Short mmCIF file of C-alpha atoms in Angstrom, two decimals:
data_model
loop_
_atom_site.label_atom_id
_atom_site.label_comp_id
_atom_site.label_asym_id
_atom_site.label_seq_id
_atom_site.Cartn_x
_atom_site.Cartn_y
_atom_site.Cartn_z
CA UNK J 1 178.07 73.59 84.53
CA UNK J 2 181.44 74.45 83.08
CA UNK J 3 180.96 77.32 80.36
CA UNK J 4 184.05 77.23 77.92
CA UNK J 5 183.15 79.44 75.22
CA UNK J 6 180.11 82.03 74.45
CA UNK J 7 177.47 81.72 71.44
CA UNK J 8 176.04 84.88 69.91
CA UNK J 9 172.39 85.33 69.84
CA UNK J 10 170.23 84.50 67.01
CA UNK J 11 167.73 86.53 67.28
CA UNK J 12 166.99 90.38 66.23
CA UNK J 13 167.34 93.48 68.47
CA UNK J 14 163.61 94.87 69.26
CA UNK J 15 164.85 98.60 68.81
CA UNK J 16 166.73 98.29 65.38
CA UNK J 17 166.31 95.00 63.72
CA UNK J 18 170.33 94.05 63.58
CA UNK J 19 171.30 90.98 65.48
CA UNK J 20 170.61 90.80 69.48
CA UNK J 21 172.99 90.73 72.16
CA UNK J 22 170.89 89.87 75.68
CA UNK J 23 168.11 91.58 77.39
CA UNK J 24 169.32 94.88 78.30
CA UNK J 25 166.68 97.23 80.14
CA UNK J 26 164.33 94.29 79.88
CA UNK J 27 164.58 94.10 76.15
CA UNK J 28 165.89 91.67 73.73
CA UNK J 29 168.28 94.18 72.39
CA UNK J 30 171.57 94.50 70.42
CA UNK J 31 174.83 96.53 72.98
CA UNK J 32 174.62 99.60 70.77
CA UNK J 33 171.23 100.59 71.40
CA UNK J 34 171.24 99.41 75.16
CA UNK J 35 174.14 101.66 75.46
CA UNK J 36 172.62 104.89 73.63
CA UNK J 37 169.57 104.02 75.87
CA UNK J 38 171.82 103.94 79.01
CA UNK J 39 173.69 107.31 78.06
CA UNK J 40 170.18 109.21 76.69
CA UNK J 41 167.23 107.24 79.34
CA UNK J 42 167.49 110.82 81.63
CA UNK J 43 168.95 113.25 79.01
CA UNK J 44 167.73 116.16 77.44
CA UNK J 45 165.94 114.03 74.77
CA UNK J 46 163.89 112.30 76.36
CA UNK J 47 162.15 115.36 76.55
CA UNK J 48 162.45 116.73 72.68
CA UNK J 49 160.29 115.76 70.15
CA UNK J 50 161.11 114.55 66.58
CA UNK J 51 164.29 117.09 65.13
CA UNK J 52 163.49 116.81 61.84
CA UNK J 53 159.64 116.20 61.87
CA UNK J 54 159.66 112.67 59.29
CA UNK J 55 162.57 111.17 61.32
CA UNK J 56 163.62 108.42 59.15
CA UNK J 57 163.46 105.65 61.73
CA UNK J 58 165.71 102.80 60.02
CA UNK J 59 168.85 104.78 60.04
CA UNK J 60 167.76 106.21 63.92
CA UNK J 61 169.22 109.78 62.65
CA UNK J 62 167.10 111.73 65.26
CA UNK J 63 167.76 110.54 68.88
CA UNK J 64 164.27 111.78 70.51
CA UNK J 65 162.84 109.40 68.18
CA UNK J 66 165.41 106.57 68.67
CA UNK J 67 164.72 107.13 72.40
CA UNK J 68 161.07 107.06 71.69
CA UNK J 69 161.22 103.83 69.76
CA UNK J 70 163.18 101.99 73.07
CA UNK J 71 160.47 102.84 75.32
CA UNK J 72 158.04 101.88 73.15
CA UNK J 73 159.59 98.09 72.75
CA UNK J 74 159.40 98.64 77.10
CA UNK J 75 162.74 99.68 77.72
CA UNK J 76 163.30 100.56 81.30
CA UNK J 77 165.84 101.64 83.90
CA UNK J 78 164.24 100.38 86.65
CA UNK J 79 165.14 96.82 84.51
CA UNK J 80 168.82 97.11 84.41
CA UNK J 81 171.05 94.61 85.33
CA UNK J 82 172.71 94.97 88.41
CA UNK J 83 176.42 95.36 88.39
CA UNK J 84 176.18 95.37 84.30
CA UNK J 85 174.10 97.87 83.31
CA UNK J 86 174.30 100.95 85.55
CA UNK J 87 172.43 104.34 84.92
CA UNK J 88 172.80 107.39 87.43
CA UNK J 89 169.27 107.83 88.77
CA UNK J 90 167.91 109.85 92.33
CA UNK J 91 166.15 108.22 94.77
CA UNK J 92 166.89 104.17 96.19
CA UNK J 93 166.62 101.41 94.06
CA UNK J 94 166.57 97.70 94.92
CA UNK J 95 168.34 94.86 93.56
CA UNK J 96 166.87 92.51 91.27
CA UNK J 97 165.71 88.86 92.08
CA UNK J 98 168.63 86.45 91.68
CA UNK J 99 168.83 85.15 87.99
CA UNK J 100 170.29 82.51 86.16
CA UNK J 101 173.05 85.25 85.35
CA UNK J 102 173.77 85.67 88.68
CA UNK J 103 174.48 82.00 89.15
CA UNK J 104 176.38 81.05 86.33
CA UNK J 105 178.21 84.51 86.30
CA UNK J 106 177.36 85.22 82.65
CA UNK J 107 175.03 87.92 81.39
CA UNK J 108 173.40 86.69 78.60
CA UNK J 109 170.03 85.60 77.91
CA UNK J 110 171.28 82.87 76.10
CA UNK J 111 173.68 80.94 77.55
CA UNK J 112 175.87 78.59 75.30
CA UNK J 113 178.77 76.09 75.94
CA UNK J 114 180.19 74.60 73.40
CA UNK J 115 182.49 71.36 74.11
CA UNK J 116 183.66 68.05 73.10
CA UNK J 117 182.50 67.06 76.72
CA UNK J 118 180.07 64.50 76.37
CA UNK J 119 178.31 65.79 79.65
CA UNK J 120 178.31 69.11 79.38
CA UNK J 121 174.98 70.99 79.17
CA UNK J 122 173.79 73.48 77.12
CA UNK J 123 171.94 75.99 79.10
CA UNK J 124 168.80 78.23 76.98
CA UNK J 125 167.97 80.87 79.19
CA UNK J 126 163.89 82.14 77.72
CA UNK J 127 162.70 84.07 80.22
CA UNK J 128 163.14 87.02 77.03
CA UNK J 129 160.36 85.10 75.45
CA UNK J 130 158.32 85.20 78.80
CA UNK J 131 158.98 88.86 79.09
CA UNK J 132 157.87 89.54 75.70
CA UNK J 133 154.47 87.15 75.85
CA UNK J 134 153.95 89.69 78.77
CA UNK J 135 154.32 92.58 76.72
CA UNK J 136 152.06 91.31 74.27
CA UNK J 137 149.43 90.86 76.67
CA UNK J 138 149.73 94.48 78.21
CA UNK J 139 149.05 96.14 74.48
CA UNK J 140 146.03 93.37 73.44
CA UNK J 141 145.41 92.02 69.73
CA UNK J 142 146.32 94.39 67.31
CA UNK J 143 142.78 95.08 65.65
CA UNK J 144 139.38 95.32 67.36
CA UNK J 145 137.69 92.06 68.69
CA UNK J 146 134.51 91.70 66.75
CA UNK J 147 132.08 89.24 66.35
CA UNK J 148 128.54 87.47 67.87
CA UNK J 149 130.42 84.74 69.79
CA UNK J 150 133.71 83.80 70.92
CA UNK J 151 134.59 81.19 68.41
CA UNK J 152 134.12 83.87 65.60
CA UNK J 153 136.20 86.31 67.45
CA UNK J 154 139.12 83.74 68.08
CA UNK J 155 138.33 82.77 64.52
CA UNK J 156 139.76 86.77 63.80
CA UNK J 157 143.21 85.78 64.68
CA UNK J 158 143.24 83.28 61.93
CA UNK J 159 145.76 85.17 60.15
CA UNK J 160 148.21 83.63 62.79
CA UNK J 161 147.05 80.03 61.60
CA UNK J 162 146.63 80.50 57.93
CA UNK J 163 149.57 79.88 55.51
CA UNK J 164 151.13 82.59 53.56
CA UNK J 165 151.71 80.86 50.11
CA UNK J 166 153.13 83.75 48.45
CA UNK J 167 155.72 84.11 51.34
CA UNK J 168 157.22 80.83 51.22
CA UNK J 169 161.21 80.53 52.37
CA UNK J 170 162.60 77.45 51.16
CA UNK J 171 165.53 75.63 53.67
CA UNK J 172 167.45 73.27 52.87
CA UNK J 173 169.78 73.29 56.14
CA UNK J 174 168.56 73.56 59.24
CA UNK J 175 170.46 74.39 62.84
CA UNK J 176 170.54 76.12 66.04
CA UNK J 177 169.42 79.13 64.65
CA UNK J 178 166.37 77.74 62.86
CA UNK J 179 164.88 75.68 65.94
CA UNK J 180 165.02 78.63 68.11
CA UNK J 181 163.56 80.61 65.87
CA UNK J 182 160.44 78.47 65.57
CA UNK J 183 159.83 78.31 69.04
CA UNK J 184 160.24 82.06 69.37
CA UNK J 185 157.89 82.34 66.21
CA UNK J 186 155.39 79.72 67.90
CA UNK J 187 155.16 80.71 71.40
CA UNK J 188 154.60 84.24 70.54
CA UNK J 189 152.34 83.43 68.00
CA UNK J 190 150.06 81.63 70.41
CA UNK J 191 150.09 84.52 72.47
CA UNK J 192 149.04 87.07 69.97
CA UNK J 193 146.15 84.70 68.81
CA UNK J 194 144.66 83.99 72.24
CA UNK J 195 144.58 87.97 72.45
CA UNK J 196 141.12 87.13 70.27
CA UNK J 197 139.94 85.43 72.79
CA UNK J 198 137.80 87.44 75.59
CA UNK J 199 137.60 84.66 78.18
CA UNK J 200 141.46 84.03 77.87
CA UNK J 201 141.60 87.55 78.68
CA UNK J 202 140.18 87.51 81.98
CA UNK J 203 142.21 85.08 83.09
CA UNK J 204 144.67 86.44 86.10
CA UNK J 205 148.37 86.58 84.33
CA UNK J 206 149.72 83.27 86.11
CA UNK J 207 146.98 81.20 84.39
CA UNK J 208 147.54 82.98 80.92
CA UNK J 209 151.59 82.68 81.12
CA UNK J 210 150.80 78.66 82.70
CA UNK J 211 148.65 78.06 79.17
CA UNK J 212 151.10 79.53 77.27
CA UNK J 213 153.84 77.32 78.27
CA UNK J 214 152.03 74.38 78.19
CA UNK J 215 150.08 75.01 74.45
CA UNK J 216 152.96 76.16 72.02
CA UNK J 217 154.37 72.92 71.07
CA UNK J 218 151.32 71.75 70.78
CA UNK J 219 149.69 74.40 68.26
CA UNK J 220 152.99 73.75 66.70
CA UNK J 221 152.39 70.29 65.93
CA UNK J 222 149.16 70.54 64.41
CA UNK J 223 150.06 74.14 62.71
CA UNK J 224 153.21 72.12 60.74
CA UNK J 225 149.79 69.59 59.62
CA UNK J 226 147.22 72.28 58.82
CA UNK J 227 150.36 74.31 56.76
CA UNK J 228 151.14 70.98 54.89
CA UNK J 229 147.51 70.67 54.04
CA UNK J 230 147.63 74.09 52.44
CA UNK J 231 150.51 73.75 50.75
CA UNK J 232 149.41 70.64 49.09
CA UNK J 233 146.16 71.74 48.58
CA UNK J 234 147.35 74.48 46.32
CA UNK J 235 150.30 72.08 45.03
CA UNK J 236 148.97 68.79 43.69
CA UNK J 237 151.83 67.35 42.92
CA UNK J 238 153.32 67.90 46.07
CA UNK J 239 155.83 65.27 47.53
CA UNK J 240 155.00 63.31 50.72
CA UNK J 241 158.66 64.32 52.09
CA UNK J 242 157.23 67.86 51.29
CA UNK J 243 156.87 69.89 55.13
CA UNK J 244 155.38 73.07 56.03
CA UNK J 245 156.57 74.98 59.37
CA UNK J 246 155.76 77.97 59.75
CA UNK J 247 156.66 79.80 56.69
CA UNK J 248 159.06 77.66 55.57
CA UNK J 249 159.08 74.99 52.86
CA UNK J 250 161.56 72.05 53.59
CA UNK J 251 161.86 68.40 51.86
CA UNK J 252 162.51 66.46 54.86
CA UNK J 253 164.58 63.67 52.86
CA UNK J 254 167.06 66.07 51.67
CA UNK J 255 167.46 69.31 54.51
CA UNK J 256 170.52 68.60 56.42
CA UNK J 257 170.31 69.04 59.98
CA UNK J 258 172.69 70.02 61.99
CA UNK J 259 172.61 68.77 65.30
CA UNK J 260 175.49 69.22 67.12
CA UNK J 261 174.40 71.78 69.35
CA UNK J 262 172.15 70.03 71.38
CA UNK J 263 173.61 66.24 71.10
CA UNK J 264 176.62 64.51 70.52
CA UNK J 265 174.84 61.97 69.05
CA UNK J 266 174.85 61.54 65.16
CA UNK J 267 172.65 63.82 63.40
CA UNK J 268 170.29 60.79 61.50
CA UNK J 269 169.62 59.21 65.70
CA UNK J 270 168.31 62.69 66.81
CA UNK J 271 166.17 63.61 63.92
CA UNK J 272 164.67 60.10 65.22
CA UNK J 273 164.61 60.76 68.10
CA UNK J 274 162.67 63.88 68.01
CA UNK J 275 160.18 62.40 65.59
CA UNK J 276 158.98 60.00 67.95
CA UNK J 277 156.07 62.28 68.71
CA UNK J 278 154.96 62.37 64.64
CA UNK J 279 151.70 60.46 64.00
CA UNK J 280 152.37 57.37 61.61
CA UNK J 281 149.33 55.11 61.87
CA UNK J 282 146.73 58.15 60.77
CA UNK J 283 147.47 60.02 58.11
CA UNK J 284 146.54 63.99 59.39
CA UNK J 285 147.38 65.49 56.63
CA UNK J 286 145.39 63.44 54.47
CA UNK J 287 142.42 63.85 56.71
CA UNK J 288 142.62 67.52 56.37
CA UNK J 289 142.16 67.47 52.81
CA UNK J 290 139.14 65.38 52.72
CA UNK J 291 137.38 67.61 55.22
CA UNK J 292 138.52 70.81 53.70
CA UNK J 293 137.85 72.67 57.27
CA UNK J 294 136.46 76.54 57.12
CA UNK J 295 138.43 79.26 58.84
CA UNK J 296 135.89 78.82 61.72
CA UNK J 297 136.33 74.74 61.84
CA UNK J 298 140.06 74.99 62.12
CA UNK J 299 140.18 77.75 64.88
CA UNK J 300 137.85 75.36 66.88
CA UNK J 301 140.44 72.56 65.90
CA UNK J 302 143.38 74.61 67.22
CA UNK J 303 141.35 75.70 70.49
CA UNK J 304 139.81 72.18 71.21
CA UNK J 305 143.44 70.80 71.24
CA UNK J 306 145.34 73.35 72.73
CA UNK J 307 142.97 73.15 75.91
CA UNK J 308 142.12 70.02 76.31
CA UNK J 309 146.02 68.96 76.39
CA UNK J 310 146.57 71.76 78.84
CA UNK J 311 143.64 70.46 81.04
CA UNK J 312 144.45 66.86 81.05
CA UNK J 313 148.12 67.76 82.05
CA UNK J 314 147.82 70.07 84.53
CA UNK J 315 144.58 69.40 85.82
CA UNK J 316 143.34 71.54 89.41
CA UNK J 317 142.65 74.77 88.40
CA UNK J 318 143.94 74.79 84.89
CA UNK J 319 141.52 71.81 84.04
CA UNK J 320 137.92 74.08 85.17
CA UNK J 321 139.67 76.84 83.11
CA UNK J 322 140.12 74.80 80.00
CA UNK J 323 136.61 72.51 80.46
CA UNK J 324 135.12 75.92 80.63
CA UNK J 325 136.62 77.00 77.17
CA UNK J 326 135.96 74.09 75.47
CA UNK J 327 132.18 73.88 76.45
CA UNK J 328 131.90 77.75 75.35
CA UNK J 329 133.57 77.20 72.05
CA UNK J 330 131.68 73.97 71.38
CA UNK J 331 128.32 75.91 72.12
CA UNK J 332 129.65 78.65 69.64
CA UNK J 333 130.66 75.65 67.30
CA UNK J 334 127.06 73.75 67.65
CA UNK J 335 125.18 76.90 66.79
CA UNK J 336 127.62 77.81 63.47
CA UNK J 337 126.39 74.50 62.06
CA UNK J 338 122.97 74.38 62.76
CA UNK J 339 122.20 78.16 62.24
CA UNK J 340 124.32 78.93 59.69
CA UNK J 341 125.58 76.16 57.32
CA UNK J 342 121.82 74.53 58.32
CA UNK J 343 123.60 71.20 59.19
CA UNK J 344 121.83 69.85 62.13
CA UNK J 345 123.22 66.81 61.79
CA UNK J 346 126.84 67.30 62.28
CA UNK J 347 128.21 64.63 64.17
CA UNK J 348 129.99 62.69 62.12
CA UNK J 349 132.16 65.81 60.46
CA UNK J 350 133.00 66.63 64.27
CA UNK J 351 133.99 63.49 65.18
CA UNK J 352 136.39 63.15 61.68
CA UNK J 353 137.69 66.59 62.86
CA UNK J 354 138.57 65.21 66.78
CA UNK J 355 140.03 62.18 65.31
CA UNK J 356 142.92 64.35 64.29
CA UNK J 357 143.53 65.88 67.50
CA UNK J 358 142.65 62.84 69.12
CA UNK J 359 145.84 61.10 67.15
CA UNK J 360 148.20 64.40 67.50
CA UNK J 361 147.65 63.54 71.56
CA UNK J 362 148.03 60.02 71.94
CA UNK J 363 151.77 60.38 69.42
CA UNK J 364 152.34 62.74 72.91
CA UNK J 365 151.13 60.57 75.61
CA UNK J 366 152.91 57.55 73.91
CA UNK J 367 155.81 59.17 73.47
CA UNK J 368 156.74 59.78 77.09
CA UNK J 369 158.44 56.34 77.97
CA UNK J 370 160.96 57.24 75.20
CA UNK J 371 161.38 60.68 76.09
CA UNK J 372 162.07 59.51 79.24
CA UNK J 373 164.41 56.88 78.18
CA UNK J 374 166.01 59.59 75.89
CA UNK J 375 167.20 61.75 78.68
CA UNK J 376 168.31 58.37 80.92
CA UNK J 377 171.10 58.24 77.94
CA UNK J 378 171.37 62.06 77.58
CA UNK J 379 170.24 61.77 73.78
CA UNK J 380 169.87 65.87 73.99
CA UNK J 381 172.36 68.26 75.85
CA UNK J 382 170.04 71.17 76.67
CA UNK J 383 169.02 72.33 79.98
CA UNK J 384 166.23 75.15 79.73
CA UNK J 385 165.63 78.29 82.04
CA UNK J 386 161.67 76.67 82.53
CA UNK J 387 161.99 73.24 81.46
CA UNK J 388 157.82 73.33 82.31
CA UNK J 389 157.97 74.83 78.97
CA UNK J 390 159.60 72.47 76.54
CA UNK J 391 157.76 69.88 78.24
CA UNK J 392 156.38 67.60 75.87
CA UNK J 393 157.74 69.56 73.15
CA UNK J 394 160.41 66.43 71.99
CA UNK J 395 163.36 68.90 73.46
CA UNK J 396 163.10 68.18 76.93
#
């Protein structure tokens, strides 16, 4: 792959919230706080406590606190890069597995070309977002895990499902920056809401990173639905070109998209083409309304989909996992409605509520042959670090 000119990251330094350079020290991390790490990782500071005592931590005045704050995010030395980031330590080290880096002969997480070239590739390095799902997973869900099954305790991490309407962004343009942003916001959302989940947690780390890959996109899909829902629900006289994703508001007839970054087709043939996957002869949305799900109801929604497209894809070992899920969450699910909403007779609401996820997979299964025919033509330029995670996604 010919690289003829380098792209600046779009997303925000861990450590200080200003824009990122790369993964430095195995953080997502802008170069001046990789390099005050490198110069103060075995200095006196590390050491010291706070200098002041209420170190005012946006402006990083006090270093023993600045130092403090890149450990915390899980700086490292031992995670340098080799021949890039060196740090005087004692004792033998050993070099690093060989990385895309290392191939290409670029250090950057995110690896851009940018030509008039119709064949040239653009190369997304996310192993970053890999490294920080990990993180994530080391520290656990951020409050207690309460509750008399597992449905209600997944049902906790709601808050990563529910839509903020009083935090709305509006965007009326939408490129580079904004699709990697959602799948940053989506794949580590995902993570943080399976931390809810006790028998996701005692998975071995292979299977929890293998579901993680594979069940983004897909909570993404039906998130963008359930958002839209909400929205509408509290707007009645909403548009139909009105979207929700994530927390942003967009009227899809007017946003203008730039695509040039990842096609050199025309911008109107790849919006298209990466709506093949949308669901036009079942209206979700409205579906959603007329059930007006609980909290507990869409959680179930979420998990039932998530898992059952991870099983069916993967199957082996991944499919027992997921089968295993799903008939402990439909248990949990089973005794919410006859115990307590005293609806014994609940089939027909469940079967309204699979419907949905029933039509968000077959848009996926269906679209395949076009995906497929998509990248015969080279419709998108991207090549990706673990294409086994943009599978199925519409950007592979």
């Amino acid at each position: 792959m010919e690289m003829v000119s380098t792209s600046t990251s779009p997303f925000s330094c861990k450590v200080c919230g200003q824009k990122a350079h790369g993964n430095h020290f195995g953080v997502i991390s802008c170069r001046a706080c990789a390099a005050f790490f490198r110069r103060t990782a075995s200095s006196k500071w590390s050491k010291m406590k706070c200098r002041g005592g209420s170190c005012d931590q946006e402006t990083y005045s006090c270093k023993p606190c600045r130092l403090q704050k890149c450990r915390e995010m899980g700086m490292d030395t031992t995670k340098f890069q080799y021949s890039r980031e060196t740090i005087p330590e004692t004792g033998q080290f050993q070099l690093p597995p060989p990385s895309i880096e290392s191939y290409v002969g670029r250090p950057e997480f995110l690896l851009f070309c940018d030509t008039d070239a119709p064949n040239t590739k653009v190369l997304i390095d996310v192993r970053y977002l890999l490294e920080e799902a990990g993180r994530i997973l080391n520290h656990g869900s951020r409050t207690p895990s309460y509750g008399d099954s597992q449905l209600k305790k997944l049902t906790q991490g709601f808050k990563y499902i529910k839509l903020d309407m009083d935090n709305l962004k509006q965007v009326e343009y939408a490129a580079q920056k904004e699709i990697m942003e959602l799948w940053e916001y989506y794949f580590l959302t995902v993570t943080k809401w399976l931390q809810y989940f006790d028998e996701f947690q005692k998975l071995n780390r292979h299977l929890q990173m293998t579901l993680l890959q594979s069940i983004w996109h897909v909570f993404q899909k039906l998130h963008k639905y359930v958002g839209t829902m909400f929205y509408r629900k509290a707007n009645p006289y909403a548009k139909p070109t009105h979207v929700i994703i994530k927390d942003v508001f967009m009227d899809v007839k007017n946003v203008q998209f730039d695509s040039s970054w990842m096609s050199d087709y025309p911008p109107q043939d790849v919006m298209k083409y990466l709506m093949v996957q949308s669901c036009h002869d079942f209206d979700i949305i409205g579906a959603l309304q007329e059930l007006d799900p609980s909290d507990l109801e869409l959680t179930y929604l979420f998990a039932q989909l998530c898992f059952e497209y991870a099983g069916k894809r993967y199957q082996g070992d991944i499919l027992k996992v997921t089968e295993s899920f799903q008939e402990i969450l439909a248990n949990d699910l089973h005794h919410y409605y006859v115990e307590e909403m005293n609806r014994p007779r609940y089939g027909l609401r469940l079967a309204k509520l699979m419907k949905i996820n029933n039509a968000i997979q077959k848009a996926i299964w269906e679209s395949r042959p076009k995906m497929e025919l998509g990248r015969v033509f080279n419709v998108l330029k991207i090549d990706f670090s673990h294409p086994e995670m943009f599978e199925d996604s519409g950007y592979y």
